[in-house]
Short mmCIF file of C-alpha atoms in Angstrom, two decimals:
data_model
loop_
_atom_site.label_atom_id
_atom_site.label_comp_id
_atom_site.label_asym_id
_atom_site.label_seq_id
_atom_site.Cartn_x
_atom_site.Cartn_y
_atom_site.Cartn_z
CA MET A 6 -53.15 61.03 -14.36
CA GLU A 7 -49.57 61.50 -15.53
CA ASN A 8 -49.08 64.49 -13.19
CA ILE A 9 -49.14 62.29 -10.09
CA SER A 10 -45.62 62.39 -8.77
CA ARG A 11 -44.27 58.89 -8.50
CA ARG A 12 -42.44 58.04 -5.31
CA ARG A 13 -38.76 57.60 -5.90
CA PHE A 14 -37.73 53.95 -5.88
CA ILE A 15 -35.44 53.17 -2.97
CA SER A 16 -33.56 50.00 -2.33
CA ALA A 17 -31.70 49.97 0.97
CA LEU A 18 -30.00 47.17 2.86
CA GLY A 19 -30.20 47.28 6.65
CA LEU A 20 -27.39 45.60 8.58
CA ASP A 21 -27.21 44.53 12.22
CA ILE A 22 -23.49 43.76 12.51
CA GLY A 23 -22.52 41.52 15.40
CA ARG A 24 -19.36 39.63 16.30
CA LYS A 25 -20.66 36.29 14.98
CA ARG A 26 -23.45 37.22 12.58
CA ILE A 27 -24.77 40.00 10.36
CA GLY A 28 -28.53 40.36 10.24
CA VAL A 29 -29.63 41.64 6.84
CA ALA A 30 -32.91 43.36 5.95
CA GLY A 31 -34.26 44.88 2.77
CA CYS A 32 -37.18 47.10 1.87
CA ASP A 33 -39.83 47.04 -0.79
CA GLY A 34 -39.28 49.42 -3.70
CA THR A 35 -41.66 52.00 -2.22
CA GLY A 36 -39.45 52.35 0.85
CA LEU A 37 -42.37 51.73 3.20
CA ILE A 38 -41.74 48.30 4.69
CA ALA A 39 -38.52 46.65 5.85
CA SER A 40 -38.28 42.90 6.27
CA GLY A 41 -35.57 40.50 7.32
CA LEU A 42 -33.80 38.80 4.40
CA THR A 43 -31.02 36.61 5.74
CA THR A 44 -28.37 36.17 8.38
CA ILE A 45 -24.73 35.98 7.38
CA GLU A 46 -22.53 33.84 9.62
CA ARG A 47 -19.34 35.89 9.80
CA LYS A 48 -16.29 34.02 8.50
CA SER A 49 -13.91 36.56 6.96
CA PHE A 50 -14.21 40.03 5.51
CA ASP A 51 -13.96 38.72 1.93
CA LEU A 52 -16.49 35.89 2.35
CA ASP A 53 -18.96 38.16 4.16
CA LEU A 54 -18.47 40.86 1.52
CA ALA A 55 -19.14 38.34 -1.28
CA GLN A 56 -22.54 37.52 0.27
CA LEU A 57 -23.36 41.21 0.71
CA LYS A 58 -22.26 41.97 -2.87
CA SER A 59 -24.60 39.29 -4.19
CA LEU A 60 -27.55 40.80 -2.27
CA VAL A 61 -26.61 44.33 -3.39
CA GLN A 62 -26.59 43.29 -7.06
CA GLU A 63 -29.73 41.15 -6.82
CA ARG A 64 -31.72 43.92 -5.08
CA ARG A 65 -30.09 46.91 -6.86
CA VAL A 66 -29.23 48.40 -3.48
CA GLN A 67 -28.53 52.15 -3.36
CA VAL A 68 -27.60 52.65 0.30
CA LEU A 69 -26.37 50.67 3.33
CA VAL A 70 -28.07 51.41 6.64
CA VAL A 71 -26.13 50.13 9.62
CA GLY A 72 -27.22 50.00 13.24
CA LEU A 73 -24.76 51.58 15.68
CA PRO A 74 -24.90 50.43 19.30
CA TYR A 75 -24.65 53.75 21.10
CA SER A 76 -24.11 53.58 24.86
CA MET A 77 -27.14 54.49 26.94
CA ASP A 78 -25.56 57.92 27.55
CA GLY A 79 -25.45 58.52 23.78
CA SER A 80 -21.69 58.06 23.35
CA LEU A 81 -19.98 55.71 20.92
CA GLY A 82 -18.22 52.88 22.73
CA LYS A 83 -15.55 50.48 21.50
CA GLN A 84 -18.04 48.11 19.86
CA ALA A 85 -19.72 50.97 17.95
CA GLN A 86 -16.32 52.18 16.72
CA GLU A 87 -15.45 48.66 15.49
CA ILE A 88 -18.78 48.47 13.66
CA GLN A 89 -18.15 51.88 12.06
CA LYS A 90 -14.76 50.70 10.78
CA LEU A 91 -16.18 47.47 9.36
CA ALA A 92 -19.27 49.15 7.89
CA SER A 93 -17.18 51.77 6.11
CA ARG A 94 -14.98 49.01 4.64
CA TYR A 95 -18.13 47.26 3.34
CA ALA A 96 -19.55 50.53 1.96
CA GLN A 97 -16.27 51.37 0.24
CA ALA A 98 -15.91 47.89 -1.28
CA LEU A 99 -19.56 47.93 -2.43
CA GLN A 100 -19.30 51.57 -3.60
CA LEU A 101 -22.41 52.54 -1.66
CA PRO A 102 -23.27 55.46 0.59
CA LEU A 103 -23.49 54.55 4.27
CA GLU A 104 -25.93 55.79 6.88
CA TYR A 105 -26.15 54.94 10.56
CA ILE A 106 -29.14 54.47 12.84
CA ASP A 107 -29.09 54.36 16.62
CA GLU A 108 -29.76 50.69 17.27
CA ARG A 109 -30.02 50.78 21.06
CA LEU A 110 -32.50 48.12 22.13
CA THR A 111 -33.29 46.74 18.63
CA SER A 112 -32.03 43.25 19.55
CA PHE A 113 -34.10 43.45 22.74
CA GLN A 114 -37.16 44.52 20.71
CA ALA A 115 -36.53 41.68 18.24
CA GLU A 116 -36.40 39.17 21.11
CA GLN A 117 -39.66 40.59 22.51
CA LEU A 118 -41.33 40.17 19.11
CA LEU A 119 -40.19 36.53 18.92
CA GLN A 120 -41.38 35.80 22.46
CA ALA A 121 -44.76 37.27 21.56
CA GLN A 122 -44.90 34.70 18.75
CA ASN A 123 -43.87 31.89 21.13
CA ILE A 124 -40.50 31.50 19.38
CA SER A 125 -37.49 30.80 21.58
CA PRO A 126 -34.93 33.64 21.17
CA SER A 127 -32.08 31.47 22.49
CA ARG A 128 -32.62 28.91 19.71
CA ASN A 129 -33.11 31.47 16.97
CA LYS A 130 -30.16 33.90 17.16
CA GLY A 131 -30.08 34.34 13.37
CA LEU A 132 -33.76 35.24 13.35
CA ILE A 133 -33.17 37.84 16.08
CA ASP A 134 -30.37 39.37 13.97
CA ARG A 135 -32.64 39.51 10.90
CA LYS A 136 -35.48 41.07 12.88
CA ALA A 137 -33.10 43.59 14.48
CA ALA A 138 -31.83 44.53 10.99
CA ALA A 139 -35.45 45.01 9.86
CA LEU A 140 -36.14 47.26 12.88
CA ILE A 141 -33.01 49.31 12.06
CA LEU A 142 -34.01 49.69 8.41
CA GLN A 143 -37.66 50.44 9.29
CA GLN A 144 -36.52 53.23 11.63
CA TRP A 145 -34.40 54.72 8.81
CA LEU A 146 -37.28 54.47 6.32
CA ASP A 147 -39.68 56.12 8.78
CA GLU A 148 -37.22 58.97 9.46
CA ARG A 149 -36.80 59.57 5.69
CA ARG A 150 -40.57 60.01 5.29
CA THR A 151 -40.99 62.63 8.03
#
């Protein structure tokens, strides 16, 4: 039974970076399932980074996966460029590789999931951000497997 190749352990952190909040998701060690972890209320780069650093150490994170809000025509708009700048600052400070996922419609999908559970999206912005981060990370995990 020792010949069975063990799947490589992966610990990734998925981020849905918004102007007010950062939705954060993590995955199980097998890299199969992403789930929302927390929502960081953005205060300053250093305070937000401290919270991310704590999660990175606690979960032994190996890669940051950040959702990029491409325009519907596939181009990168101003908001996407701002997210790229911020994400690369986080990745550099955390000394982690950075990967991007097209996050078009993930917040919309997250809201749909909440509505299906009879949860009010307008009262649960942090939950939407967490769910969106989980959708971003799940998409990345699924793409890695194929």
